PDB file of C-alpha atoms and ligand atoms in Angstrom:
ATOM      1  CA  MET A   1       0.102   0.009   0.032  1.00  0.00           C
ATOM      2  CA  GLU A   2       1.458   3.445  -1.318  1.00  0.00           C
ATOM      3  CA  ARG A   3      -0.185   6.642  -0.412  1.00  0.00           C
ATOM      4  CA  THR A   4      -0.187   9.823  -2.978  1.00  0.00           C
ATOM      5  CA  LEU A   5      -1.380  13.520  -2.329  1.00  0.00           C
ATOM      6  CA  SER A   6      -3.636  14.608  -5.195  1.00  0.00           C
ATOM      7  CA  ILE A   7      -4.919  18.112  -5.837  1.00  0.00           C
ATOM      8  CA  ILE A   8      -8.261  19.248  -8.159  1.00  0.00           C
ATOM      9  CA  LYS A   9      -6.910  22.487  -8.801  1.00  0.00           C
ATOM     10  CA  PRO A  10      -8.923  25.580  -8.772  1.00  0.00           C
ATOM     11  CA  ASP A  11      -9.971  24.731 -12.956  1.00  0.00           C
ATOM     12  CA  GLY A  12     -11.067  21.620 -12.348  1.00  0.00           C
ATOM     13  CA  VAL A  13     -13.297  22.561  -9.359  1.00  0.00           C
ATOM     14  CA  ARG A  14     -14.442  25.381 -11.654  1.00  0.00           C
ATOM     15  CA  LYS A  15     -15.074  22.801 -14.108  1.00  0.00           C
ATOM     16  CA  ASN A  16     -17.236  21.036 -11.777  1.00  0.00           C
ATOM     17  CA  ILE A  17     -15.630  17.998 -12.695  1.00  0.00           C
ATOM     18  CA  ILE A  18     -14.854  16.688  -8.724  1.00  0.00           C
ATOM     19  CA  GLY A  19     -16.977  13.743  -9.006  1.00  0.00           C
ATOM     20  CA  GLU A  20     -15.587  13.176 -12.175  1.00  0.00           C
ATOM     21  CA  VAL A  21     -11.798  12.838 -11.384  1.00  0.00           C
ATOM     22  CA  VAL A  22     -12.805  11.175  -7.932  1.00  0.00           C
ATOM     23  CA  ARG A  23     -14.313   8.179 -10.154  1.00  0.00           C
ATOM     24  CA  ARG A  24     -11.127   7.469 -12.574  1.00  0.00           C
ATOM     25  CA  PHE A  25      -9.485   7.267  -9.246  1.00  0.00           C
ATOM     26  CA  GLU A  26     -11.524   4.566  -7.313  1.00  0.00           C
ATOM     27  CA  LYS A  27     -12.393   3.283 -11.037  1.00  0.00           C
ATOM     28  CA  ASN A  28      -8.614   1.946 -11.018  1.00  0.00           C
ATOM     29  CA  GLY A  29      -8.297   0.839  -7.716  1.00  0.00           C
ATOM     30  CA  LEU A  30      -7.123   4.202  -5.924  1.00  0.00           C
ATOM     31  CA  LYS A  31      -9.069   4.762  -2.870  1.00  0.00           C
ATOM     32  CA  VAL A  32      -9.635   8.140  -1.067  1.00  0.00           C
ATOM     33  CA  ALA A  33      -7.694   7.915   2.547  1.00  0.00           C
ATOM     34  CA  ALA A  34      -8.812  11.642   3.333  1.00  0.00           C
ATOM     35  CA  MET A  35     -10.303  14.928   1.752  1.00  0.00           C
ATOM     36  CA  LYS A  36     -10.994  17.845   2.095  1.00  0.00           C
ATOM     37  CA  MET A  37     -11.910  21.160   0.017  1.00  0.00           C
ATOM     38  CA  ALA A  38      -9.224  24.458   1.433  1.00  0.00           C
ATOM     39  CA  GLU A  39      -8.731  27.921  -0.263  1.00  0.00           C
ATOM     40  CA  LEU A  40      -4.567  28.133  -0.502  1.00  0.00           C
ATOM     41  CA  SER A  41      -3.075  31.488   1.011  1.00  0.00           C
ATOM     42  CA  LYS A  42      -0.500  32.847  -1.430  1.00  0.00           C
ATOM     43  CA  LYS A  43       2.334  31.743   1.424  1.00  0.00           C
ATOM     44  CA  GLU A  44       0.694  27.973   1.561  1.00  0.00           C
ATOM     45  CA  ALA A  45       0.767  27.486  -2.619  1.00  0.00           C
ATOM     46  CA  GLU A  46       4.316  29.742  -1.907  1.00  0.00           C
ATOM     47  CA  GLY A  47       5.234  26.621   0.365  1.00  0.00           C
ATOM     48  CA  PHE A  48       4.135  23.463  -1.362  1.00  0.00           C
ATOM     49  CA  TYR A  49       5.368  24.851  -4.925  1.00  0.00           C
ATOM     50  CA  ALA A  50       9.050  25.501  -3.000  1.00  0.00           C
ATOM     51  CA  VAL A  51      10.751  23.420  -5.307  1.00  0.00           C
ATOM     52  CA  HIS A  52       9.347  25.411  -8.082  1.00  0.00           C
ATOM     53  CA  SER A  53      10.673  29.002  -6.888  1.00  0.00           C
ATOM     54  CA  ALA A  54      12.778  29.292  -9.549  1.00  0.00           C
ATOM     55  CA  ARG A  55      11.127  29.157 -12.176  1.00  0.00           C
ATOM     56  CA  PRO A  56       9.871  31.391 -14.183  1.00  0.00           C
ATOM     57  CA  PHE A  57       5.794  30.220 -13.714  1.00  0.00           C
ATOM     58  CA  PHE A  58       5.938  30.252  -9.714  1.00  0.00           C
ATOM     59  CA  GLY A  59       4.197  33.864  -9.939  1.00  0.00           C
ATOM     60  CA  SER A  60       1.903  33.060 -12.069  1.00  0.00           C
ATOM     61  CA  LEU A  61       1.279  29.314 -10.787  1.00  0.00           C
ATOM     62  CA  THR A  62       0.677  30.102  -6.964  1.00  0.00           C
ATOM     63  CA  GLU A  63      -1.974  33.062  -8.580  1.00  0.00           C
ATOM     64  CA  PHE A  64      -3.647  30.029 -10.037  1.00  0.00           C
ATOM     65  CA  MET A  65      -3.604  27.728  -7.109  1.00  0.00           C
ATOM     66  CA  THR A  66      -5.097  30.441  -4.833  1.00  0.00           C
ATOM     67  CA  SER A  67      -7.936  31.909  -7.758  1.00  0.00           C
ATOM     68  CA  GLY A  68     -10.381  29.594  -5.974  1.00  0.00           C
ATOM     69  CA  PRO A  69     -11.052  26.542  -4.048  1.00  0.00           C
ATOM     70  CA  VAL A  70      -9.260  23.269  -4.105  1.00  0.00           C
ATOM     71  CA  VAL A  71      -9.574  19.279  -3.309  1.00  0.00           C
ATOM     72  CA  LEU A  72      -7.132  17.930  -1.177  1.00  0.00           C
ATOM     73  CA  MET A  73      -7.244  14.284  -0.931  1.00  0.00           C
ATOM     74  CA  VAL A  74      -4.720  11.425  -0.028  1.00  0.00           C
ATOM     75  CA  LEU A  75      -4.965   8.534  -2.452  1.00  0.00           C
ATOM     76  CA  GLU A  76      -4.106   4.826  -1.214  1.00  0.00           C
ATOM     77  CA  GLY A  77      -3.283   1.766  -2.768  1.00  0.00           C
ATOM     78  CA  ASP A  78      -0.591  -0.174  -4.507  1.00  0.00           C
ATOM     79  CA  ASN A  79       1.753   1.861  -6.117  1.00  0.00           C
ATOM     80  CA  ALA A  80      -0.481   5.165  -5.738  1.00  0.00           C
ATOM     81  CA  ILE A  81       2.085   7.683  -7.126  1.00  0.00           C
ATOM     82  CA  ALA A  82       2.640   6.321 -10.488  1.00  0.00           C
ATOM     83  CA  LYS A  83      -1.226   5.467 -10.765  1.00  0.00           C
ATOM     84  CA  ASN A  84      -1.925   8.484  -9.748  1.00  0.00           C
ATOM     85  CA  ARG A  85       0.572  10.323 -12.070  1.00  0.00           C
ATOM     86  CA  GLU A  86      -0.450   7.949 -14.948  1.00  0.00           C
ATOM     87  CA  LEU A  87      -4.242   8.838 -14.746  1.00  0.00           C
ATOM     88  CA  MET A  88      -2.752  12.284 -14.688  1.00  0.00           C
ATOM     89  CA  GLY A  89      -1.329  12.548 -17.576  1.00  0.00           C
ATOM     90  CA  ALA A  90       2.000  14.736 -18.999  1.00  0.00           C
ATOM     91  CA  THR A  91       2.153  18.264 -17.375  1.00  0.00           C
ATOM     92  CA  ASP A  92       1.272  19.261 -21.099  1.00  0.00           C
ATOM     93  CA  PRO A  93      -2.420  19.172 -22.018  1.00  0.00           C
ATOM     94  CA  ALA A  94      -1.085  19.030 -25.424  1.00  0.00           C
ATOM     95  CA  LYS A  95       1.214  16.056 -24.902  1.00  0.00           C
ATOM     96  CA  ALA A  96      -0.470  14.042 -22.604  1.00  0.00           C
ATOM     97  CA  ALA A  97      -1.847  10.742 -23.801  1.00  0.00           C
ATOM     98  CA  GLU A  98      -5.896   9.286 -24.505  1.00  0.00           C
ATOM     99  CA  GLY A  99      -8.493   9.371 -21.801  1.00  0.00           C
ATOM    100  CA  THR A 100      -5.993  11.097 -19.246  1.00  0.00           C
ATOM    101  CA  ILE A 101      -7.227  13.041 -17.077  1.00  0.00           C
ATOM    102  CA  ARG A 102      -5.421  16.152 -18.555  1.00  0.00           C
ATOM    103  CA  LYS A 103      -5.833  15.446 -22.204  1.00  0.00           C
ATOM    104  CA  ASP A 104      -9.575  15.362 -21.161  1.00  0.00           C
ATOM    105  CA  PHE A 105      -9.735  18.236 -19.315  1.00  0.00           C
ATOM    106  CA  ALA A 106      -7.170  21.097 -19.410  1.00  0.00           C
ATOM    107  CA  ASP A 107      -6.736  24.149 -20.813  1.00  0.00           C
ATOM    108  CA  SER A 108      -3.144  24.454 -20.448  1.00  0.00           C
ATOM    109  CA  ILE A 109       0.470  23.655 -19.058  1.00  0.00           C
ATOM    110  CA  GLU A 110      -0.120  25.696 -16.106  1.00  0.00           C
ATOM    111  CA  SER A 111      -4.446  25.244 -15.957  1.00  0.00           C
ATOM    112  CA  ASN A 112      -4.224  21.515 -16.007  1.00  0.00           C
ATOM    113  CA  ILE A 113      -6.616  19.806 -13.475  1.00  0.00           C
ATOM    114  CA  VAL A 114      -4.929  17.814 -11.247  1.00  0.00           C
ATOM    115  CA  HIS A 115      -1.646  17.393  -9.362  1.00  0.00           C
ATOM    116  CA  GLY A 116      -0.091  14.634  -7.870  1.00  0.00           C
ATOM    117  CA  SER A 117       3.079  13.932  -5.883  1.00  0.00           C
ATOM    118  CA  ASP A 118       5.746  12.408  -7.871  1.00  0.00           C
ATOM    119  CA  GLY A 119       7.923   9.800  -5.862  1.00  0.00           C
ATOM    120  CA  PRO A 120       7.997   8.839  -2.023  1.00  0.00           C
ATOM    121  CA  ASP A 121       9.894  11.045  -0.482  1.00  0.00           C
ATOM    122  CA  THR A 122       7.292  14.427  -2.014  1.00  0.00           C
ATOM    123  CA  ALA A 123       4.682  12.173  -1.464  1.00  0.00           C
ATOM    124  CA  LYS A 124       5.226  12.344   2.341  1.00  0.00           C
ATOM    125  CA  PHE A 125       6.290  15.716   2.391  1.00  0.00           C
ATOM    126  CA  GLU A 126       3.488  16.802   0.502  1.00  0.00           C
ATOM    127  CA  ILE A 127       0.387  14.390   2.190  1.00  0.00           C
ATOM    128  CA  SER A 128       1.792  15.879   5.711  1.00  0.00           C
ATOM    129  CA  TYR A 129       1.355  19.891   4.426  1.00  0.00           C
ATOM    130  CA  PHE A 130      -2.093  19.549   4.144  1.00  0.00           C
ATOM    131  CA  PHE A 131      -3.163  16.639   6.482  1.00  0.00           C
ATOM    132  CA  SER A 132      -2.153  15.248   9.955  1.00  0.00           C
ATOM    133  CA  GLU A 133      -2.129  12.004  10.554  1.00  0.00           C
ATOM    134  CA  THR A 134      -5.059  11.762  12.540  1.00  0.00           C
ATOM    135  CA  GLU A 135      -6.814  13.116   9.666  1.00  0.00           C
ATOM    136  CA  ILE A 136      -6.259  10.083   7.476  1.00  0.00           C
ATOM    137  CA  VAL A 137      -8.751   6.863   7.569  1.00  0.00           C
ATOM    138  CA  ARG A 138      -6.852   3.575   8.171  1.00  0.00           C
TER     139      ARG A 138
HETATM  140  P1  IDP B 201       3.546  17.788 -12.670  1.00  0.00           P
HETATM  141  O1  IDP B 201       2.037  18.819 -12.258  1.00  0.00           O
HETATM  142  O2  IDP B 201       2.946  17.245 -13.947  1.00  0.00           O
HETATM  143  O3  IDP B 201       4.490  17.740 -11.972  1.00  0.00           O
HETATM  144  P2  IDP B 201       5.862  20.098 -12.333  1.00  0.00           P
HETATM  145  O4  IDP B 201       6.394  19.857 -13.679  1.00  0.00           O
HETATM  146  O5  IDP B 201       5.774  19.640 -11.376  1.00  0.00           O
HETATM  147  O6  IDP B 201       4.558  18.873 -13.002  1.00  0.00           O
HETATM  148  O7  IDP B 201       4.884  21.671 -12.837  1.00  0.00           O
HETATM  149  C1  IDP B 201       3.914  22.041 -11.386  1.00  0.00           C
HETATM  150  C2  IDP B 201       2.610  22.444 -11.752  1.00  0.00           C
HETATM  151  O8  IDP B 201       3.419  24.057 -12.565  1.00  0.00           O
HETATM  152  C3  IDP B 201       2.767  22.012 -13.155  1.00  0.00           C
HETATM  153  O9  IDP B 201       1.575  20.965 -12.940  1.00  0.00           O
HETATM  154  C4  IDP B 201       1.959  23.377 -13.655  1.00  0.00           C
HETATM  155  O10 IDP B 201       0.275  23.555 -13.164  1.00  0.00           O
HETATM  156  C5  IDP B 201       2.657  24.532 -13.462  1.00  0.00           C
HETATM  157  N1  IDP B 201       3.786  24.258 -14.749  1.00  0.00           N
HETATM  158  C6  IDP B 201       4.707  23.426 -15.361  1.00  0.00           C
HETATM  159  N2  IDP B 201       5.362  24.099 -16.126  1.00  0.00           N
HETATM  160  C7  IDP B 201       5.020  25.012 -16.861  1.00  0.00           C
HETATM  161  C8  IDP B 201       4.916  25.899 -17.879  1.00  0.00           C
HETATM  162  O11 IDP B 201       5.956  25.857 -18.173  1.00  0.00           O
HETATM  163  N3  IDP B 201       4.302  27.649 -17.471  1.00  0.00           N
HETATM  164  C9  IDP B 201       2.988  27.138 -16.539  1.00  0.00           C
HETATM  165  N4  IDP B 201       3.119  26.053 -15.731  1.00  0.00           N
HETATM  166  C10 IDP B 201       3.543  25.300 -15.532  1.00  0.00           C
HETATM  167 MG1   MG B 202       5.273  18.082  -9.878  1.00  0.00          MG
END
């Protein structure tokens, strides 16, 4: 069993596809182990994406992530990190594989509907960034 952090970004919430995104996770063997909505502050978004702070798109990305509510989730399952990334598709929807969330719903490389942790260390950091252990079901 592995855990990963998933976020339905503000564009996904605006498009009213929370249920559709969760359905894809559940249909593909991932379980929701924690879930809440939040409106991130600029500071929270900057801390979450700190690894990207030197990138030219950092300001725009953190603006976008604070432009509306998000859904924060812990997903659990075999190979949850890789499976989630596979269901999400490539960062740039133009390059994402058919049938992926980003291919089907994303408008741009920035507004790309979902976030997913990219490895065990980032999953650990990202889950603890938003959830305490008591908020995650076992
Ligand atoms: P990932 O979300 O597929 O892991 P990362 O490279 O970790 O992609 O980038 C984090 C987020 O930053 C992306 O999901 C996207 O919202 C945004 N982003 C990445 N590259 C660009 C870019 O070139 N222009 C604008 N935004 C970008
Ligand atoms: Mg990433």
